Amino acid sequence: MEEIIIDADTHITPTGEGITFEELLGMMEKAGVAQAVVWLQPPYVREHIEQCNRYVYQAVQAFPEHFIGFGWVDPNLGLERSKDLIKRCFEDYGFYGVKFNGAQNEYFVDDPHHVLPLIEEVAKRGKILAFHVGADAYERTHPFRIAKVAHLFPETKILAVHMGGVGFPSLCRAMVEFARECPNIFLVGSMVGVRDIDYALRNLGPERLCFGSDTPFSFMHVEVAKYKALLQDFPPAWRERVMGGNIRSILGLMS
């Protein structure tokens, strides 16, 4: 059976400050990646979020066999406007989930007044939450805050993007420990060192880790090669799960 690789962390933008979806397609072809989860690419002007979300939608419409759309929301836009953005992400664009980046947008991801009501909007629709998790915003995006959200919404699937590995010191081991106690947390190992990926596999098993490249902030074809080299030390079935099977199952995609 031919291996189907899905990249669970890629960014695109229409603003000229990053890559277009056409450029992303070229990178995917070079890397041998069949499908990619796509969300908007920082840096961006806060007022451009809706434009960028719509661009992700347009990418999915143009290449539905290759792109898996996720929305983005910034709680600093205000509660009602953010709720409206979330509604549009699902009712107009048909996205699988919404990403929250407390590092880029400067907020605590478990803020009870400005963020949790938005998380609830996603959860009540049965959609997926994605969080930037790392030490680059140590307090705002710490793994223990993701775990708090996971406990509050145990039926909601959560993607822990970077699994704590962005910034210094790495918080990957803490993220793995919280994931062990929260079965609704799944790790996306993008922009993460190989030792942290190895640690996650040996302590969580193959079912909770998804390949991600963080394109264009990293080189997709290099990240694919890195994962393939590391996964040689594990059973072949583990590679299939990590490189595409897990994210396919989380999203409910057809095999």
PDB file of C-alpha atoms in Angstrom, residues 8-242:
ATOM      1  CA  ALA A   8      -0.330  18.608  10.148  1.00  0.00           C
ATOM      2  CA  ASP A   9       1.187  22.109  10.337  1.00  0.00           C
ATOM      3  CA  THR A  10       1.535  24.454   7.348  1.00  0.00           C
ATOM      4  CA  HIS A  11       0.891  28.177   6.826  1.00  0.00           C
ATOM      5  CA  ILE A  12      -0.199  30.235   3.818  1.00  0.00           C
ATOM      6  CA  THR A  13      -1.039  33.904   3.258  1.00  0.00           C
ATOM      7  CA  PRO A  14      -2.263  36.241   0.501  1.00  0.00           C
ATOM      8  CA  THR A  15      -0.413  39.242   1.984  1.00  0.00           C
ATOM      9  CA  GLY A  16       2.976  38.764   0.334  1.00  0.00           C
ATOM     10  CA  GLU A  17       4.659  38.213   3.717  1.00  0.00           C
ATOM     11  CA  GLY A  18       4.886  34.440   3.310  1.00  0.00           C
ATOM     12  CA  ILE A  19       3.971  31.690   0.852  1.00  0.00           C
ATOM     13  CA  THR A  20       0.897  31.258  -1.315  1.00  0.00           C
ATOM     14  CA  PHE A  21      -1.029  28.018  -1.575  1.00  0.00           C
ATOM     15  CA  GLU A  22       0.464  27.481  -5.029  1.00  0.00           C
ATOM     16  CA  GLU A  23       3.940  27.658  -3.501  1.00  0.00           C
ATOM     17  CA  LEU A  24       2.884  25.275  -0.745  1.00  0.00           C
ATOM     18  CA  LEU A  25       1.712  22.784  -3.371  1.00  0.00           C
ATOM     19  CA  GLY A  26       5.156  22.850  -4.964  1.00  0.00           C
ATOM     20  CA  MET A  27       6.799  22.169  -1.607  1.00  0.00           C
ATOM     21  CA  MET A  28       4.412  19.287  -0.970  1.00  0.00           C
ATOM     22  CA  GLU A  29       5.226  17.724  -4.333  1.00  0.00           C
ATOM     23  CA  LYS A  30       8.956  18.002  -3.617  1.00  0.00           C
ATOM     24  CA  ALA A  31       8.522  16.414  -0.175  1.00  0.00           C
ATOM     25  CA  GLY A  32       6.137  13.657  -1.285  1.00  0.00           C
ATOM     26  CA  VAL A  33       3.353  15.006   0.945  1.00  0.00           C
ATOM     27  CA  ALA A  34      -0.175  14.248  -0.253  1.00  0.00           C
ATOM     28  CA  GLN A  35      -2.207  16.503   2.044  1.00  0.00           C
ATOM     29  CA  ALA A  36      -1.588  19.352   4.457  1.00  0.00           C
ATOM     30  CA  VAL A  37      -3.435  21.009   7.306  1.00  0.00           C
ATOM     31  CA  VAL A  38      -3.339  24.727   6.448  1.00  0.00           C
ATOM     32  CA  TRP A  39      -3.917  27.849   8.545  1.00  0.00           C
ATOM     33  CA  LEU A  40      -2.881  31.444   8.107  1.00  0.00           C
ATOM     34  CA  GLN A  41       0.738  32.493   8.315  1.00  0.00           C
ATOM     35  CA  PRO A  42       2.007  35.030  10.832  1.00  0.00           C
ATOM     36  CA  PRO A  43       3.217  37.745  10.879  1.00  0.00           C
ATOM     37  CA  TYR A  44       0.045  39.539   9.942  1.00  0.00           C
ATOM     38  CA  VAL A  45      -1.972  42.640  10.695  1.00  0.00           C
ATOM     39  CA  ARG A  46      -4.721  41.735  13.156  1.00  0.00           C
ATOM     40  CA  GLU A  47      -7.342  43.249  10.882  1.00  0.00           C
ATOM     41  CA  HIS A  48      -6.296  40.833   8.105  1.00  0.00           C
ATOM     42  CA  ILE A  49      -7.374  37.669   9.934  1.00  0.00           C
ATOM     43  CA  GLU A  50     -10.671  37.404   8.091  1.00  0.00           C
ATOM     44  CA  GLN A  51      -8.942  37.968   4.737  1.00  0.00           C
ATOM     45  CA  CYS A  52      -6.417  35.240   5.557  1.00  0.00           C
ATOM     46  CA  ASN A  53      -9.058  32.797   6.789  1.00  0.00           C
ATOM     47  CA  ARG A  54     -10.912  33.328   3.540  1.00  0.00           C
ATOM     48  CA  TYR A  55      -7.706  32.691   1.614  1.00  0.00           C
ATOM     49  CA  VAL A  56      -7.333  29.331   3.367  1.00  0.00           C
ATOM     50  CA  TYR A  57     -10.913  28.571   2.326  1.00  0.00           C
ATOM     51  CA  GLN A  58     -10.113  29.511  -1.271  1.00  0.00           C
ATOM     52  CA  ALA A  59      -7.098  27.201  -1.195  1.00  0.00           C
ATOM     53  CA  VAL A  60      -9.264  24.302  -0.016  1.00  0.00           C
ATOM     54  CA  GLN A  61     -11.835  25.071  -2.701  1.00  0.00           C
ATOM     55  CA  ALA A  62      -9.141  25.086  -5.368  1.00  0.00           C
ATOM     56  CA  PHE A  63      -7.413  21.886  -4.189  1.00  0.00           C
ATOM     57  CA  PRO A  64      -9.714  19.952  -1.837  1.00  0.00           C
ATOM     58  CA  GLU A  65      -7.726  16.767  -2.375  1.00  0.00           C
ATOM     59  CA  HIS A  66      -4.579  18.413  -0.984  1.00  0.00           C
ATOM     60  CA  PHE A  67      -5.592  21.026   1.620  1.00  0.00           C
ATOM     61  CA  ILE A  68      -7.339  20.587   4.970  1.00  0.00           C
ATOM     62  CA  GLY A  69      -8.600  23.943   6.207  1.00  0.00           C
ATOM     63  CA  PHE A  70      -8.404  25.318   9.741  1.00  0.00           C
ATOM     64  CA  GLY A  71      -9.418  28.778  10.883  1.00  0.00           C
ATOM     65  CA  TRP A  72      -7.623  31.230  13.142  1.00  0.00           C
ATOM     66  CA  VAL A  73      -9.000  33.576  15.776  1.00  0.00           C
ATOM     67  CA  ASP A  74      -7.421  36.318  17.886  1.00  0.00           C
ATOM     68  CA  PRO A  75      -9.328  37.009  21.137  1.00  0.00           C
ATOM     69  CA  ASN A  76      -7.875  40.530  21.174  1.00  0.00           C
ATOM     70  CA  LEU A  77     -10.419  41.413  18.480  1.00  0.00           C
ATOM     71  CA  GLY A  78     -13.109  41.169  21.147  1.00  0.00           C
ATOM     72  CA  LEU A  79     -15.479  38.432  22.218  1.00  0.00           C
ATOM     73  CA  GLU A  80     -18.385  39.066  19.868  1.00  0.00           C
ATOM     74  CA  ARG A  81     -16.290  39.658  16.784  1.00  0.00           C
ATOM     75  CA  SER A  82     -14.220  36.573  17.549  1.00  0.00           C
ATOM     76  CA  LYS A  83     -17.358  34.473  17.980  1.00  0.00           C
ATOM     77  CA  ASP A  84     -18.547  35.724  14.604  1.00  0.00           C
ATOM     78  CA  LEU A  85     -15.214  34.707  13.045  1.00  0.00           C
ATOM     79  CA  ILE A  86     -15.547  31.228  14.525  1.00  0.00           C
ATOM     80  CA  LYS A  87     -19.092  30.913  13.229  1.00  0.00           C
ATOM     81  CA  ARG A  88     -17.914  31.896   9.753  1.00  0.00           C
ATOM     82  CA  CYS A  89     -15.056  29.387   9.906  1.00  0.00           C
ATOM     83  CA  PHE A  90     -17.499  26.536  10.312  1.00  0.00           C
ATOM     84  CA  GLU A  91     -20.757  27.642   8.674  1.00  0.00           C
ATOM     85  CA  ASP A  92     -19.283  29.418   5.648  1.00  0.00           C
ATOM     86  CA  TYR A  93     -15.895  27.767   5.209  1.00  0.00           C
ATOM     87  CA  GLY A  94     -16.468  24.255   6.559  1.00  0.00           C
ATOM     88  CA  PHE A  95     -13.159  24.196   8.441  1.00  0.00           C
ATOM     89  CA  TYR A  96     -12.218  21.233  10.623  1.00  0.00           C
ATOM     90  CA  GLY A  97     -11.188  23.398  13.558  1.00  0.00           C
ATOM     91  CA  VAL A  98      -9.670  26.646  14.781  1.00  0.00           C
ATOM     92  CA  LYS A  99      -6.138  27.455  15.876  1.00  0.00           C
ATOM     93  CA  PHE A 100      -5.265  29.638  18.886  1.00  0.00           C
ATOM     94  CA  ASN A 101      -1.767  31.156  19.079  1.00  0.00           C
ATOM     95  CA  GLY A 102      -1.204  32.902  22.384  1.00  0.00           C
ATOM     96  CA  ALA A 103       2.441  33.520  21.517  1.00  0.00           C
ATOM     97  CA  GLN A 104       1.807  35.372  18.266  1.00  0.00           C
ATOM     98  CA  ASN A 105      -1.294  37.185  19.506  1.00  0.00           C
ATOM     99  CA  GLU A 106      -0.189  37.720  23.117  1.00  0.00           C
ATOM    100  CA  TYR A 107      -2.850  36.157  25.325  1.00  0.00           C
ATOM    101  CA  PHE A 108      -3.166  33.346  27.859  1.00  0.00           C
ATOM    102  CA  VAL A 109      -4.759  30.412  26.088  1.00  0.00           C
ATOM    103  CA  ASP A 110      -6.894  29.511  29.112  1.00  0.00           C
ATOM    104  CA  ASP A 111      -8.051  33.058  29.932  1.00  0.00           C
ATOM    105  CA  PRO A 112     -11.486  32.510  31.520  1.00  0.00           C
ATOM    106  CA  HIS A 113     -13.038  35.727  30.206  1.00  0.00           C
ATOM    107  CA  HIS A 114     -11.557  36.294  26.751  1.00  0.00           C
ATOM    108  CA  VAL A 115     -10.521  32.853  25.481  1.00  0.00           C
ATOM    109  CA  LEU A 116     -12.490  30.048  27.143  1.00  0.00           C
ATOM    110  CA  PRO A 117     -15.827  31.348  25.752  1.00  0.00           C
ATOM    111  CA  LEU A 118     -14.310  31.100  22.271  1.00  0.00           C
ATOM    112  CA  ILE A 119     -12.954  27.628  22.936  1.00  0.00           C
ATOM    113  CA  GLU A 120     -16.452  26.667  24.049  1.00  0.00           C
ATOM    114  CA  GLU A 121     -17.818  27.917  20.699  1.00  0.00           C
ATOM    115  CA  VAL A 122     -15.516  25.478  18.919  1.00  0.00           C
ATOM    116  CA  ALA A 123     -16.170  22.624  21.342  1.00  0.00           C
ATOM    117  CA  LYS A 124     -19.962  22.824  21.239  1.00  0.00           C
ATOM    118  CA  ARG A 125     -19.845  22.387  17.466  1.00  0.00           C
ATOM    119  CA  GLY A 126     -17.819  19.201  17.836  1.00  0.00           C
ATOM    120  CA  LYS A 127     -14.834  20.712  16.040  1.00  0.00           C
ATOM    121  CA  ILE A 128     -11.095  20.473  16.745  1.00  0.00           C
ATOM    122  CA  LEU A 129      -8.981  22.872  18.797  1.00  0.00           C
ATOM    123  CA  ALA A 130      -5.386  23.576  17.821  1.00  0.00           C
ATOM    124  CA  PHE A 131      -2.941  25.427  20.071  1.00  0.00           C
ATOM    125  CA  HIS A 132       0.556  26.764  19.568  1.00  0.00           C
ATOM    126  CA  VAL A 133       2.459  25.276  22.522  1.00  0.00           C
ATOM    127  CA  GLY A 134       5.968  26.332  23.438  1.00  0.00           C
ATOM    128  CA  ALA A 135       8.405  28.227  25.607  1.00  0.00           C
ATOM    129  CA  ASP A 136       8.522  31.207  23.240  1.00  0.00           C
ATOM    130  CA  ALA A 137       5.585  32.516  25.269  1.00  0.00           C
ATOM    131  CA  TYR A 138       6.372  30.502  28.386  1.00  0.00           C
ATOM    132  CA  GLU A 139       3.433  31.554  30.562  1.00  0.00           C
ATOM    133  CA  ARG A 140       0.840  32.111  27.860  1.00  0.00           C
ATOM    134  CA  THR A 141       1.216  28.808  25.991  1.00  0.00           C
ATOM    135  CA  HIS A 142       2.610  26.442  28.628  1.00  0.00           C
ATOM    136  CA  PRO A 143       1.498  22.788  28.373  1.00  0.00           C
ATOM    137  CA  PHE A 144      -0.297  22.982  31.718  1.00  0.00           C
ATOM    138  CA  ARG A 145      -2.704  25.534  30.201  1.00  0.00           C
ATOM    139  CA  ILE A 146      -3.458  23.168  27.334  1.00  0.00           C
ATOM    140  CA  ALA A 147      -4.114  20.439  29.892  1.00  0.00           C
ATOM    141  CA  LYS A 148      -6.546  22.742  31.738  1.00  0.00           C
ATOM    142  CA  VAL A 149      -8.503  23.204  28.520  1.00  0.00           C
ATOM    143  CA  ALA A 150      -8.401  19.451  27.861  1.00  0.00           C
ATOM    144  CA  HIS A 151      -9.882  18.740  31.292  1.00  0.00           C
ATOM    145  CA  LEU A 152     -12.595  21.372  30.810  1.00  0.00           C
ATOM    146  CA  PHE A 153     -13.572  19.964  27.395  1.00  0.00           C
ATOM    147  CA  PRO A 154     -12.765  16.232  27.586  1.00  0.00           C
ATOM    148  CA  GLU A 155     -14.849  15.359  24.513  1.00  0.00           C
ATOM    149  CA  THR A 156     -12.998  17.831  22.293  1.00  0.00           C
ATOM    150  CA  LYS A 157      -9.920  16.758  20.344  1.00  0.00           C
ATOM    151  CA  ILE A 158      -6.934  19.053  20.812  1.00  0.00           C
ATOM    152  CA  LEU A 159      -3.862  19.411  18.596  1.00  0.00           C
ATOM    153  CA  ALA A 160      -0.820  20.564  20.600  1.00  0.00           C
ATOM    154  CA  VAL A 161       1.179  22.135  17.773  1.00  0.00           C
ATOM    155  CA  HIS A 162       4.974  22.049  18.328  1.00  0.00           C
ATOM    156  CA  MET A 163       4.194  19.922  21.432  1.00  0.00           C
ATOM    157  CA  GLY A 164       6.075  22.443  23.599  1.00  0.00           C
ATOM    158  CA  GLY A 165       9.231  22.424  21.495  1.00  0.00           C
ATOM    159  CA  VAL A 166       9.311  26.020  20.224  1.00  0.00           C
ATOM    160  CA  GLY A 167      11.553  28.322  22.259  1.00  0.00           C
ATOM    161  CA  PHE A 168      13.987  27.493  25.032  1.00  0.00           C
ATOM    162  CA  PRO A 169      13.993  25.474  27.175  1.00  0.00           C
ATOM    163  CA  SER A 170      11.929  22.814  25.464  1.00  0.00           C
ATOM    164  CA  LEU A 171       8.659  21.990  27.204  1.00  0.00           C
ATOM    165  CA  CYS A 172       8.135  18.771  25.224  1.00  0.00           C
ATOM    166  CA  ARG A 173       8.522  16.422  28.178  1.00  0.00           C
ATOM    167  CA  ALA A 174       5.945  18.379  30.151  1.00  0.00           C
ATOM    168  CA  MET A 175       3.587  18.263  27.154  1.00  0.00           C
ATOM    169  CA  VAL A 176       4.048  14.499  26.856  1.00  0.00           C
ATOM    170  CA  GLU A 177       3.266  14.042  30.556  1.00  0.00           C
ATOM    171  CA  PHE A 178       0.088  16.115  30.300  1.00  0.00           C
ATOM    172  CA  ALA A 179      -0.927  14.221  27.160  1.00  0.00           C
ATOM    173  CA  ARG A 180      -0.598  10.964  29.091  1.00  0.00           C
ATOM    174  CA  GLU A 181      -3.262  12.153  31.536  1.00  0.00           C
ATOM    175  CA  CYS A 182      -5.465  13.778  28.853  1.00  0.00           C
ATOM    176  CA  PRO A 183      -6.437  11.299  26.116  1.00  0.00           C
ATOM    177  CA  ASN A 184      -8.014  14.064  24.008  1.00  0.00           C
ATOM    178  CA  ILE A 185      -4.632  15.753  23.430  1.00  0.00           C
ATOM    179  CA  PHE A 186      -2.697  14.830  20.280  1.00  0.00           C
ATOM    180  CA  LEU A 187       0.808  16.104  19.599  1.00  0.00           C
ATOM    181  CA  VAL A 188       1.969  17.693  16.342  1.00  0.00           C
ATOM    182  CA  GLY A 189       5.747  17.379  16.275  1.00  0.00           C
ATOM    183  CA  SER A 190       6.569  20.396  14.117  1.00  0.00           C
ATOM    184  CA  MET A 191       9.719  22.466  14.683  1.00  0.00           C
ATOM    185  CA  VAL A 192      10.750  19.876  17.294  1.00  0.00           C
ATOM    186  CA  GLY A 193      14.079  18.136  17.893  1.00  0.00           C
ATOM    187  CA  VAL A 194      14.433  14.449  17.123  1.00  0.00           C
ATOM    188  CA  ARG A 195      15.150  13.542  20.742  1.00  0.00           C
ATOM    189  CA  ASP A 196      11.830  15.063  21.791  1.00  0.00           C
ATOM    190  CA  ILE A 197      10.009  13.205  19.029  1.00  0.00           C
ATOM    191  CA  ASP A 198      11.697   9.986  20.123  1.00  0.00           C
ATOM    192  CA  TYR A 199      10.714  10.665  23.746  1.00  0.00           C
ATOM    193  CA  ALA A 200       7.083  11.211  22.760  1.00  0.00           C
ATOM    194  CA  LEU A 201       6.960   7.978  20.786  1.00  0.00           C
ATOM    195  CA  ARG A 202       8.522   5.906  23.550  1.00  0.00           C
ATOM    196  CA  ASN A 203       6.276   7.369  26.251  1.00  0.00           C
ATOM    197  CA  LEU A 204       2.970   7.798  24.423  1.00  0.00           C
ATOM    198  CA  GLY A 205       3.179   5.158  21.731  1.00  0.00           C
ATOM    199  CA  PRO A 206       2.418   5.721  18.043  1.00  0.00           C
ATOM    200  CA  GLU A 207      -1.232   6.796  18.307  1.00  0.00           C
ATOM    201  CA  ARG A 208      -0.794  10.303  19.737  1.00  0.00           C
ATOM    202  CA  LEU A 209       1.878  11.907  17.538  1.00  0.00           C
ATOM    203  CA  CYS A 210       1.377  13.511  14.126  1.00  0.00           C
ATOM    204  CA  PHE A 211       3.999  14.615  11.641  1.00  0.00           C
ATOM    205  CA  GLY A 212       4.161  18.368  10.996  1.00  0.00           C
ATOM    206  CA  SER A 213       6.719  20.580   9.287  1.00  0.00           C
ATOM    207  CA  ASP A 214       5.727  24.165  10.212  1.00  0.00           C
ATOM    208  CA  THR A 215       6.228  25.138   6.574  1.00  0.00           C
ATOM    209  CA  PRO A 216       7.392  27.726   5.535  1.00  0.00           C
ATOM    210  CA  PHE A 217       9.262  28.278   8.806  1.00  0.00           C
ATOM    211  CA  SER A 218      11.043  24.992   8.154  1.00  0.00           C
ATOM    212  CA  PHE A 219      11.778  22.971   5.007  1.00  0.00           C
ATOM    213  CA  MET A 220       9.061  20.383   4.449  1.00  0.00           C
ATOM    214  CA  HIS A 221      11.218  17.923   2.498  1.00  0.00           C
ATOM    215  CA  VAL A 222      13.900  18.062   5.209  1.00  0.00           C
ATOM    216  CA  GLU A 223      11.353  17.472   7.974  1.00  0.00           C
ATOM    217  CA  VAL A 224       9.937  14.467   6.090  1.00  0.00           C
ATOM    218  CA  ALA A 225      13.437  13.010   5.752  1.00  0.00           C
ATOM    219  CA  LYS A 226      14.124  13.618   9.447  1.00  0.00           C
ATOM    220  CA  TYR A 227      10.992  11.750  10.502  1.00  0.00           C
ATOM    221  CA  LYS A 228      11.607   8.873   8.117  1.00  0.00           C
ATOM    222  CA  ALA A 229      15.147   8.448   9.432  1.00  0.00           C
ATOM    223  CA  LEU A 230      14.005   8.463  13.054  1.00  0.00           C
ATOM    224  CA  LEU A 231      11.090   6.105  12.471  1.00  0.00           C
ATOM    225  CA  GLN A 232      13.419   3.448  11.083  1.00  0.00           C
ATOM    226  CA  ASP A 233      14.006   2.538  14.739  1.00  0.00           C
ATOM    227  CA  PHE A 234      10.309   1.712  15.235  1.00  0.00           C
ATOM    228  CA  PRO A 235       7.873  -0.834  13.755  1.00  0.00           C
ATOM    229  CA  PRO A 236       6.695  -0.008  10.203  1.00  0.00           C
ATOM    230  CA  ALA A 237       3.093   0.392  11.401  1.00  0.00           C
ATOM    231  CA  TRP A 238       4.214   3.235  13.658  1.00  0.00           C
ATOM    232  CA  ARG A 239       5.526   5.190  10.688  1.00  0.00           C
ATOM    233  CA  GLU A 240       2.191   4.904   8.871  1.00  0.00           C
ATOM    234  CA  ARG A 241       0.354   6.250  11.908  1.00  0.00           C
ATOM    235  CA  VAL A 242       2.706   9.133  12.600  1.00  0.00           C
TER     236      VAL A 242
END
